[in-house]
Amino acid sequence: MVENTFLLETLKQLVEIPSVTGQEQQVGEYIFTALQACGMDTVSRQDIGGGRFNVIAKIKGTKPGPTILMTGHMDTVDVGDGWSTDPFRAVIKGEKMYGRGAADMKCGIAAVIDSLRAVAERRGDLCGEILVAFVCDEEAYSTGVDHLIRQGIHADFGIAAEPEWKAIIGSVGKMLIKVKVQGVAAHGNRPDLGINAIEEGGKFLAALGKLEVLEHPRLGRQEYVTLKIEYCEFLINKHTVPAETKEFVITGMENLVKQLGLRAKFTFEVQPPYYPAFDLGDQVPWFDQLKEIFREVTGEELKTDYSTGVSDNNRLVPDAGIPMICLGPKGYGVHQKDEWVDLKSVEQISKVYQKFLLLKK
């Protein structure tokens, strides 16, 4: 069982405050107060509009050193059906805590808060500065992190406390492309005088498999997927690898229309949210030190991996230029019923964060 009662109570409180996307205010206030109590130098609310806010905190050491960013998102997906427990009650069974957001990602937020409390008590050993950003809207449009970036954010390295027991050093990107097809009307008995947008669009969709798809050594190939057809508009999803830019994808689609000899007018619009892919490779600052600490605390090797899903790191790495990894506790049932987190791993990750934040130079 977890010995750290502060950590356990913090996680319990976080899970029992509903914070489905758009409703992060109450959990934001709890986090704001918790960070103040930790002994941070500054804690502030960063307004993102509509009554919603990010929570930003800083603590500076007595010695020079780098700026480390610790991040997490305060929102969760909706509950859904089929739970065997109350999703907004922190239910502990053995070494697991159940509840919506227990894994994604209130466990990580609790571990960060707990680690900052320990760091503040040893401020004399802290080199440089720790910047903390808990943001809104990651599960929808990443409005919170986009606002954070627009306001200006700089750090030498960062850790997103997502429920990843491996260090996630790269990720696919994601594009949603709205395709509009405009034909020419004609009478049903003289179709030769018109251009049938539906038929033209059907030919285009049937040929999507002909588009060039690039391959990444760790992220593989990410194909085109048609999500929706409405009137003569399509919504196409394309997960991307780092070389597949907006321009690459849209140019490929425009060329496909020409290759098929389609006569209808096709327009392509990238819809929000857009997430560029990234790959840090071996360019992760202090990774050897982090691996050593992880091994010391957990008895396991810290492995690296790539994600086939997107996160706020898809904004912070390409757009803010901060080398970010995901590293957090072990969990299960993310975006599903009966979500849970391994409590021992939460305690271990808090210790990893503490040691890293105090020992990095």
Tab-separated table of C-alpha atoms in Angstrom:
chain	number	residue	atom	x	y	z
A	1	MET	CA	0.000	0.000	0.000
A	2	VAL	CA	1.110	3.564	-0.644
A	3	GLU	CA	2.847	5.040	2.400
A	4	ASN	CA	2.653	8.633	1.175
A	5	THR	CA	-0.700	9.760	2.595
A	6	PHE	CA	-0.372	13.279	1.151
A	7	LEU	CA	0.019	11.870	-2.351
A	8	LEU	CA	-2.855	9.446	-1.907
A	9	GLU	CA	-5.213	12.121	-0.556
A	10	THR	CA	-4.244	14.552	-3.327
A	11	LEU	CA	-4.994	11.957	-5.994
A	12	LYS	CA	-8.277	11.060	-4.313
A	13	GLN	CA	-9.397	14.694	-4.237
A	14	LEU	CA	-8.453	15.204	-7.886
A	15	VAL	CA	-10.385	12.140	-9.059
A	16	GLU	CA	-13.476	13.123	-7.091
A	17	ILE	CA	-13.670	16.574	-8.702
A	18	PRO	CA	-15.333	16.083	-12.111
A	19	SER	CA	-13.400	17.896	-14.835
A	20	VAL	CA	-14.778	16.725	-18.159
A	21	THR	CA	-13.476	18.997	-20.924
A	22	GLY	CA	-15.022	22.453	-20.545
A	23	GLN	CA	-15.611	21.965	-16.814
A	24	GLU	CA	-12.060	22.305	-15.469
A	25	GLN	CA	-12.646	25.322	-13.218
A	26	GLN	CA	-13.221	23.478	-9.927
A	27	VAL	CA	-10.264	21.138	-10.314
A	28	GLY	CA	-8.189	24.126	-11.422
A	29	GLU	CA	-8.998	25.923	-8.170
A	30	TYR	CA	-8.023	22.837	-6.176
A	31	ILE	CA	-4.699	22.588	-8.026
A	32	PHE	CA	-4.090	26.333	-7.589
A	33	THR	CA	-4.496	26.046	-3.810
A	34	ALA	CA	-2.418	22.853	-3.628
A	35	LEU	CA	0.489	24.479	-5.482
A	36	GLN	CA	0.369	27.495	-3.185
A	37	ALA	CA	0.538	25.184	-0.172
A	38	CYS	CA	3.553	23.434	-1.699
A	39	GLY	CA	5.652	26.567	-1.340
A	40	MET	CA	5.949	27.662	-4.965
A	41	ASP	CA	7.301	31.153	-5.577
A	42	THR	CA	4.345	32.131	-7.749
A	43	VAL	CA	1.038	30.521	-8.666
A	44	SER	CA	-1.337	32.151	-11.150
A	45	ARG	CA	-4.422	31.541	-13.239
A	46	GLN	CA	-3.907	32.088	-16.949
A	47	ASP	CA	-7.270	32.977	-18.454
A	48	ILE	CA	-8.054	31.183	-21.714
A	49	GLY	CA	-11.581	32.567	-22.101
A	50	GLY	CA	-15.053	31.332	-21.254
A	51	GLY	CA	-14.266	31.270	-17.529
A	52	ARG	CA	-11.593	28.600	-18.050
A	53	PHE	CA	-7.953	28.943	-17.049
A	54	ASN	CA	-4.573	27.234	-16.980
A	55	VAL	CA	-2.693	27.035	-13.689
A	56	ILE	CA	0.911	28.264	-13.903
A	57	ALA	CA	3.487	28.050	-11.101
A	58	LYS	CA	7.212	28.675	-10.714
A	59	ILE	CA	9.904	27.919	-8.193
A	60	LYS	CA	13.486	29.088	-8.521
A	61	GLY	CA	16.526	27.526	-6.924
A	62	THR	CA	19.413	29.224	-5.201
A	63	LYS	CA	21.885	28.098	-7.867
A	64	PRO	CA	21.985	28.705	-11.638
A	65	GLY	CA	20.702	25.988	-13.896
A	66	PRO	CA	18.179	25.048	-16.591
A	67	THR	CA	14.437	25.634	-16.681
A	68	ILE	CA	12.444	22.399	-16.476
A	69	LEU	CA	8.779	22.361	-17.514
A	70	MET	CA	6.362	19.978	-15.779
A	71	THR	CA	2.981	19.730	-17.486
A	72	GLY	CA	-0.350	17.964	-17.386
A	73	HIS	CA	-3.921	18.444	-18.550
A	74	MET	CA	-6.706	19.009	-16.058
A	75	ASP	CA	-9.570	17.809	-18.240
A	76	THR	CA	-10.857	14.290	-18.758
A	77	VAL	CA	-13.052	12.666	-21.372
A	78	ASP	CA	-16.686	12.048	-20.494
A	79	VAL	CA	-17.654	9.058	-18.373
A	80	GLY	CA	-19.471	6.783	-20.797
A	81	ASP	CA	-21.406	3.692	-19.814
A	82	GLY	CA	-20.692	0.363	-18.165
A	83	TRP	CA	-18.731	1.352	-15.035
A	84	SER	CA	-18.686	-1.096	-12.139
A	85	THR	CA	-17.840	1.749	-9.713
A	86	ASP	CA	-18.909	5.383	-9.397
A	87	PRO	CA	-16.566	7.118	-11.875
A	88	PHE	CA	-16.381	10.230	-9.690
A	89	ARG	CA	-15.527	8.401	-6.501
A	90	ALA	CA	-11.942	7.287	-5.884
A	91	VAL	CA	-12.358	3.574	-5.216
A	92	ILE	CA	-9.291	1.675	-4.014
A	93	LYS	CA	-9.075	-2.060	-4.630
A	94	GLY	CA	-5.740	-3.526	-3.635
A	95	GLU	CA	-3.002	-1.475	-5.307
A	96	LYS	CA	-5.359	0.218	-7.785
A	97	MET	CA	-7.453	3.359	-7.633
A	98	TYR	CA	-10.485	3.490	-9.931
A	99	GLY	CA	-12.179	6.618	-11.239
A	100	ARG	CA	-12.464	8.839	-14.295
A	101	GLY	CA	-9.116	10.530	-14.764
A	102	ALA	CA	-7.343	8.277	-12.265
A	103	ALA	CA	-4.889	7.325	-15.011
A	104	ASP	CA	-5.413	10.071	-17.591
A	105	MET	CA	-4.046	12.062	-15.985
A	106	LYS	CA	-4.787	13.042	-12.425
A	107	CYS	CA	-2.258	10.499	-11.168
A	108	GLY	CA	0.454	12.452	-12.972
A	109	ILE	CA	-0.780	15.777	-11.631
A	110	ALA	CA	-0.784	14.383	-8.082
A	111	ALA	CA	2.767	13.061	-8.540
A	112	VAL	CA	3.964	16.455	-9.794
A	113	ILE	CA	2.349	18.300	-6.866
A	114	ASP	CA	3.852	15.831	-4.391
A	115	SER	CA	7.305	16.129	-5.952
A	116	LEU	CA	7.152	19.939	-5.861
A	117	ARG	CA	6.342	19.864	-2.159
A	118	ALA	CA	9.529	17.864	-1.571
A	119	VAL	CA	11.582	20.119	-3.871
A	120	ALA	CA	10.390	23.277	-2.100
A	121	GLU	CA	11.564	21.838	1.213
A	122	ARG	CA	15.047	21.434	-0.302
A	123	ARG	CA	15.150	24.660	-2.284
A	124	GLY	CA	18.816	25.107	-1.382
A	125	ASP	CA	19.626	22.077	-3.530
A	126	LEU	CA	17.627	23.261	-6.511
A	127	CYS	CA	19.531	24.487	-9.570
A	128	GLY	CA	17.698	26.673	-12.051
A	129	GLU	CA	13.933	26.978	-12.214
A	130	ILE	CA	10.909	24.690	-12.379
A	131	LEU	CA	7.980	25.902	-14.453
A	132	VAL	CA	4.639	24.132	-13.956
A	133	ALA	CA	1.727	24.349	-16.399
A	134	PHE	CA	-1.519	22.473	-15.854
A	135	VAL	CA	-3.744	23.170	-18.836
A	136	CYS	CA	-7.330	22.857	-20.083
A	137	ASP	CA	-8.830	21.215	-23.115
A	138	GLU	CA	-6.193	18.622	-24.070
A	139	GLU	CA	-8.917	16.067	-24.754
A	140	ALA	CA	-10.613	18.345	-27.295
A	141	TYR	CA	-8.736	21.111	-29.124
A	142	SER	CA	-5.655	21.823	-26.955
A	143	THR	CA	-6.924	25.368	-26.401
A	144	GLY	CA	-5.072	25.557	-23.084
A	145	VAL	CA	-1.623	24.705	-24.381
A	146	ASP	CA	-2.126	26.836	-27.487
A	147	HIS	CA	-2.820	29.838	-25.248
A	148	LEU	CA	0.207	28.944	-23.136
A	149	ILE	CA	2.427	28.955	-26.231
A	150	ARG	CA	0.999	32.224	-27.551
A	151	GLN	CA	1.745	33.909	-24.222
A	152	GLY	CA	5.365	32.809	-24.567
A	153	ILE	CA	6.872	29.786	-22.870
A	154	HIS	CA	10.521	28.792	-22.705
A	155	ALA	CA	12.175	25.785	-21.101
A	156	ASP	CA	15.253	23.656	-21.643
A	157	PHE	CA	13.442	20.370	-21.156
A	158	GLY	CA	10.025	19.154	-20.118
A	159	ILE	CA	8.104	16.184	-18.789
A	160	ALA	CA	4.395	15.679	-19.410
A	161	ALA	CA	3.089	13.470	-16.612
A	162	GLU	CA	0.923	11.340	-18.910
A	163	PRO	CA	0.323	7.699	-17.840
A	164	GLU	CA	3.331	6.369	-19.746
A	165	TRP	CA	5.739	4.066	-17.915
A	166	LYS	CA	8.148	4.471	-20.840
A	167	ALA	CA	9.656	7.753	-21.978
A	168	ILE	CA	7.653	8.769	-25.048
A	169	ILE	CA	10.136	10.590	-27.269
A	170	GLY	CA	8.082	10.874	-30.442
A	171	SER	CA	4.524	10.742	-31.675
A	172	VAL	CA	2.394	10.642	-34.757
A	173	GLY	CA	0.658	13.830	-35.749
A	174	LYS	CA	-2.968	14.246	-36.700
A	175	MET	CA	-4.760	16.090	-39.479
A	176	LEU	CA	-8.476	16.380	-40.169
A	177	ILE	CA	-9.096	17.391	-43.790
A	178	LYS	CA	-12.496	18.626	-44.911
A	179	VAL	CA	-12.985	17.894	-48.594
A	180	LYS	CA	-15.718	19.843	-50.423
A	181	VAL	CA	-16.817	18.650	-53.852
A	182	GLN	CA	-18.771	21.014	-56.092
A	183	GLY	CA	-20.363	19.748	-59.275
A	184	VAL	CA	-22.579	21.243	-61.983
A	185	ALA	CA	-26.331	20.728	-61.865
A	186	ALA	CA	-28.169	19.171	-64.800
A	187	HIS	CA	-31.541	17.558	-65.417
A	188	GLY	CA	-31.794	13.879	-64.476
A	189	ASN	CA	-32.436	12.921	-68.109
A	190	ARG	CA	-29.318	14.742	-69.368
A	191	PRO	CA	-26.553	13.886	-66.839
A	192	ASP	CA	-23.991	14.393	-69.575
A	193	LEU	CA	-24.579	18.137	-69.306
A	194	GLY	CA	-23.650	18.238	-65.616
A	195	ILE	CA	-20.933	17.084	-63.230
A	196	ASN	CA	-22.118	14.711	-60.493
A	197	ALA	CA	-20.311	15.751	-57.331
A	198	ILE	CA	-21.294	12.555	-55.483
A	199	GLU	CA	-19.880	10.289	-58.191
A	200	GLU	CA	-16.746	12.394	-58.504
A	201	GLY	CA	-16.296	12.326	-54.760
A	202	GLY	CA	-16.801	8.572	-54.698
A	203	LYS	CA	-14.040	8.100	-57.253
A	204	PHE	CA	-11.747	10.269	-55.137
A	205	LEU	CA	-12.430	8.319	-51.938
A	206	ALA	CA	-11.988	4.990	-53.724
A	207	ALA	CA	-8.543	6.163	-54.855
A	208	LEU	CA	-7.253	7.391	-51.467
A	209	GLY	CA	-5.155	4.244	-51.195
A	210	LYS	CA	-3.097	5.465	-54.153
A	211	LEU	CA	-1.798	8.474	-52.209
A	212	GLU	CA	1.834	8.328	-51.167
A	213	VAL	CA	2.184	7.465	-47.484
A	214	LEU	CA	5.600	7.877	-45.909
A	215	GLU	CA	7.045	5.366	-43.463
A	216	HIS	CA	8.849	6.068	-40.197
A	217	PRO	CA	11.170	3.495	-38.592
A	218	ARG	CA	9.255	3.588	-35.305
A	219	LEU	CA	5.855	5.032	-36.220
A	220	GLY	CA	5.303	2.955	-39.331
A	221	ARG	CA	2.804	3.980	-42.031
A	222	GLN	CA	-0.300	5.987	-41.195
A	223	GLU	CA	-3.081	5.561	-43.768
A	224	TYR	CA	-5.944	7.865	-44.760
A	225	VAL	CA	-9.275	7.161	-43.032
A	226	THR	CA	-12.650	8.585	-44.115
A	227	LEU	CA	-14.562	9.538	-40.973
A	228	LYS	CA	-17.740	11.087	-42.319
A	229	ILE	CA	-19.672	11.831	-45.508
A	230	GLU	CA	-22.314	14.575	-45.429
A	231	TYR	CA	-23.927	15.921	-48.570
A	232	CYS	CA	-20.834	16.068	-50.716
A	233	GLU	CA	-18.336	16.854	-47.999
A	234	PHE	CA	-15.963	14.314	-46.496
A	235	LEU	CA	-13.982	14.435	-43.297
A	236	ILE	CA	-10.751	12.511	-43.693
A	237	ASN	CA	-8.397	11.668	-40.847
A	238	LYS	CA	-4.682	11.350	-41.499
A	239	HIS	CA	-2.266	10.459	-38.763
A	240	THR	CA	1.136	11.610	-39.911
A	241	VAL	CA	4.815	10.819	-39.439
A	242	PRO	CA	7.327	13.674	-39.110
A	243	ALA	CA	7.961	14.167	-42.854
A	244	GLU	CA	4.226	14.337	-43.677
A	245	THR	CA	3.532	18.052	-43.379
A	246	LYS	CA	0.274	19.871	-44.117
A	247	GLU	CA	1.683	20.799	-47.500
A	248	PHE	CA	2.680	17.198	-48.282
A	249	VAL	CA	-0.809	15.872	-47.506
A	250	ILE	CA	-2.820	18.586	-49.276
A	251	THR	CA	-0.579	18.586	-52.361
A	252	GLY	CA	-0.963	14.822	-52.591
A	253	MET	CA	-4.760	15.133	-52.557
A	254	GLU	CA	-4.751	17.908	-55.147
A	255	ASN	CA	-2.543	15.824	-57.414
A	256	LEU	CA	-4.840	12.820	-56.968
A	257	VAL	CA	-7.773	14.844	-58.321
A	258	LYS	CA	-5.710	15.686	-61.415
A	259	GLN	CA	-4.498	12.106	-61.872
A	260	LEU	CA	-8.085	10.803	-61.763
A	261	GLY	CA	-9.228	13.394	-64.291
A	262	LEU	CA	-12.068	14.514	-62.019
A	263	ARG	CA	-14.084	17.449	-63.339
A	264	ALA	CA	-15.747	18.580	-60.091
A	265	LYS	CA	-14.207	21.326	-58.024
A	266	PHE	CA	-12.406	19.942	-54.963
A	267	THR	CA	-11.311	22.125	-52.043
A	268	PHE	CA	-9.282	20.897	-49.073
A	269	GLU	CA	-9.309	22.539	-45.646
A	270	VAL	CA	-7.339	21.412	-42.592
A	271	GLN	CA	-9.709	21.461	-39.623
A	272	PRO	CA	-8.775	21.950	-35.958
A	273	PRO	CA	-7.240	20.428	-34.011
A	274	TYR	CA	-4.020	19.979	-35.993
A	275	TYR	CA	-1.095	18.180	-34.345
A	276	PRO	CA	2.309	17.959	-36.068
A	277	ALA	CA	4.260	14.726	-35.633
A	278	PHE	CA	7.652	14.822	-33.909
A	279	ASP	CA	10.620	12.620	-33.145
A	280	LEU	CA	13.233	13.659	-30.577
A	281	GLY	CA	15.354	10.601	-31.356
A	282	ASP	CA	18.402	10.642	-29.119
A	283	GLN	CA	18.170	14.406	-28.542
A	284	VAL	CA	16.647	14.229	-25.051
A	285	PRO	CA	18.519	16.394	-22.514
A	286	TRP	CA	19.537	14.725	-19.239
A	287	PHE	CA	18.147	11.390	-20.406
A	288	ASP	CA	21.067	9.363	-19.029
A	289	GLN	CA	20.526	10.970	-15.636
A	290	LEU	CA	16.795	10.327	-15.809
A	291	LYS	CA	17.394	6.669	-16.715
A	292	GLU	CA	19.699	6.237	-13.739
A	293	ILE	CA	17.141	7.753	-11.355
A	294	PHE	CA	14.319	5.634	-12.797
A	295	ARG	CA	16.388	2.471	-12.332
A	296	GLU	CA	17.291	3.460	-8.762
A	297	VAL	CA	13.661	4.142	-7.789
A	298	THR	CA	11.803	1.404	-9.664
A	299	GLY	CA	14.421	-1.289	-10.209
A	300	GLU	CA	13.497	-1.241	-13.910
A	301	GLU	CA	15.148	0.106	-17.039
A	302	LEU	CA	13.603	3.251	-18.481
A	303	LYS	CA	12.817	2.414	-22.080
A	304	THR	CA	11.892	4.816	-24.850
A	305	ASP	CA	8.898	4.476	-27.099
A	306	TYR	CA	6.743	6.306	-29.620
A	307	SER	CA	3.056	7.118	-29.350
A	308	THR	CA	0.400	6.362	-31.940
A	309	GLY	CA	-1.834	8.954	-30.268
A	310	VAL	CA	-1.424	12.710	-29.892
A	311	SER	CA	-1.007	14.905	-26.819
A	312	ASP	CA	-0.090	18.492	-25.933
A	313	ASN	CA	3.529	17.526	-26.605
A	314	ASN	CA	2.605	17.634	-30.298
A	315	ARG	CA	2.272	21.376	-29.760
A	316	LEU	CA	5.061	22.012	-27.248
A	317	VAL	CA	7.798	20.238	-29.210
A	318	PRO	CA	7.205	21.587	-32.750
A	319	ASP	CA	5.622	24.963	-31.903
A	320	ALA	CA	7.385	25.999	-28.663
A	321	GLY	CA	10.653	24.197	-29.459
A	322	ILE	CA	10.822	22.483	-26.064
A	323	PRO	CA	12.161	18.907	-25.984
A	324	MET	CA	9.318	17.182	-24.132
A	325	ILE	CA	8.809	13.564	-23.146
A	326	CYS	CA	5.798	11.824	-21.624
A	327	LEU	CA	6.604	9.899	-18.455
A	328	GLY	CA	4.150	9.043	-15.712
A	329	PRO	CA	2.466	6.329	-13.662
A	330	LYS	CA	1.046	3.036	-14.916
A	331	GLY	CA	-2.658	2.994	-15.673
A	332	TYR	CA	-5.354	1.193	-17.617
A	333	GLY	CA	-8.707	2.004	-19.185
A	334	VAL	CA	-7.783	5.424	-20.550
A	335	HIS	CA	-10.942	6.816	-22.224
A	336	GLN	CA	-12.751	3.597	-21.228
A	337	LYS	CA	-14.917	2.329	-18.400
A	338	ASP	CA	-13.338	1.291	-15.075
A	339	GLU	CA	-10.218	3.415	-15.553
A	340	TRP	CA	-7.575	2.747	-12.906
A	341	VAL	CA	-4.031	3.634	-11.885
A	342	ASP	CA	-1.404	1.554	-10.138
A	343	LEU	CA	-0.828	3.399	-6.843
A	344	LYS	CA	2.693	2.100	-6.288
A	345	SER	CA	3.703	3.518	-9.646
A	346	VAL	CA	2.299	6.947	-8.681
A	347	GLU	CA	4.507	6.985	-5.586
A	348	GLN	CA	7.510	5.824	-7.593
A	349	ILE	CA	7.051	8.434	-10.310
A	350	SER	CA	6.787	11.172	-7.699
A	351	LYS	CA	10.165	10.058	-6.337
A	352	VAL	CA	11.618	9.999	-9.866
A	353	TYR	CA	10.428	13.569	-10.453
A	354	GLN	CA	11.796	14.731	-7.085
A	355	LYS	CA	15.233	13.265	-7.609
A	356	PHE	CA	15.474	14.485	-11.185
A	357	LEU	CA	14.382	18.037	-10.408
A	358	LEU	CA	16.892	18.303	-7.573
A	359	LEU	CA	19.824	16.482	-9.183
A	360	LYS	CA	19.791	17.734	-12.798
A	361	LYS	CA	22.527	20.263	-13.520
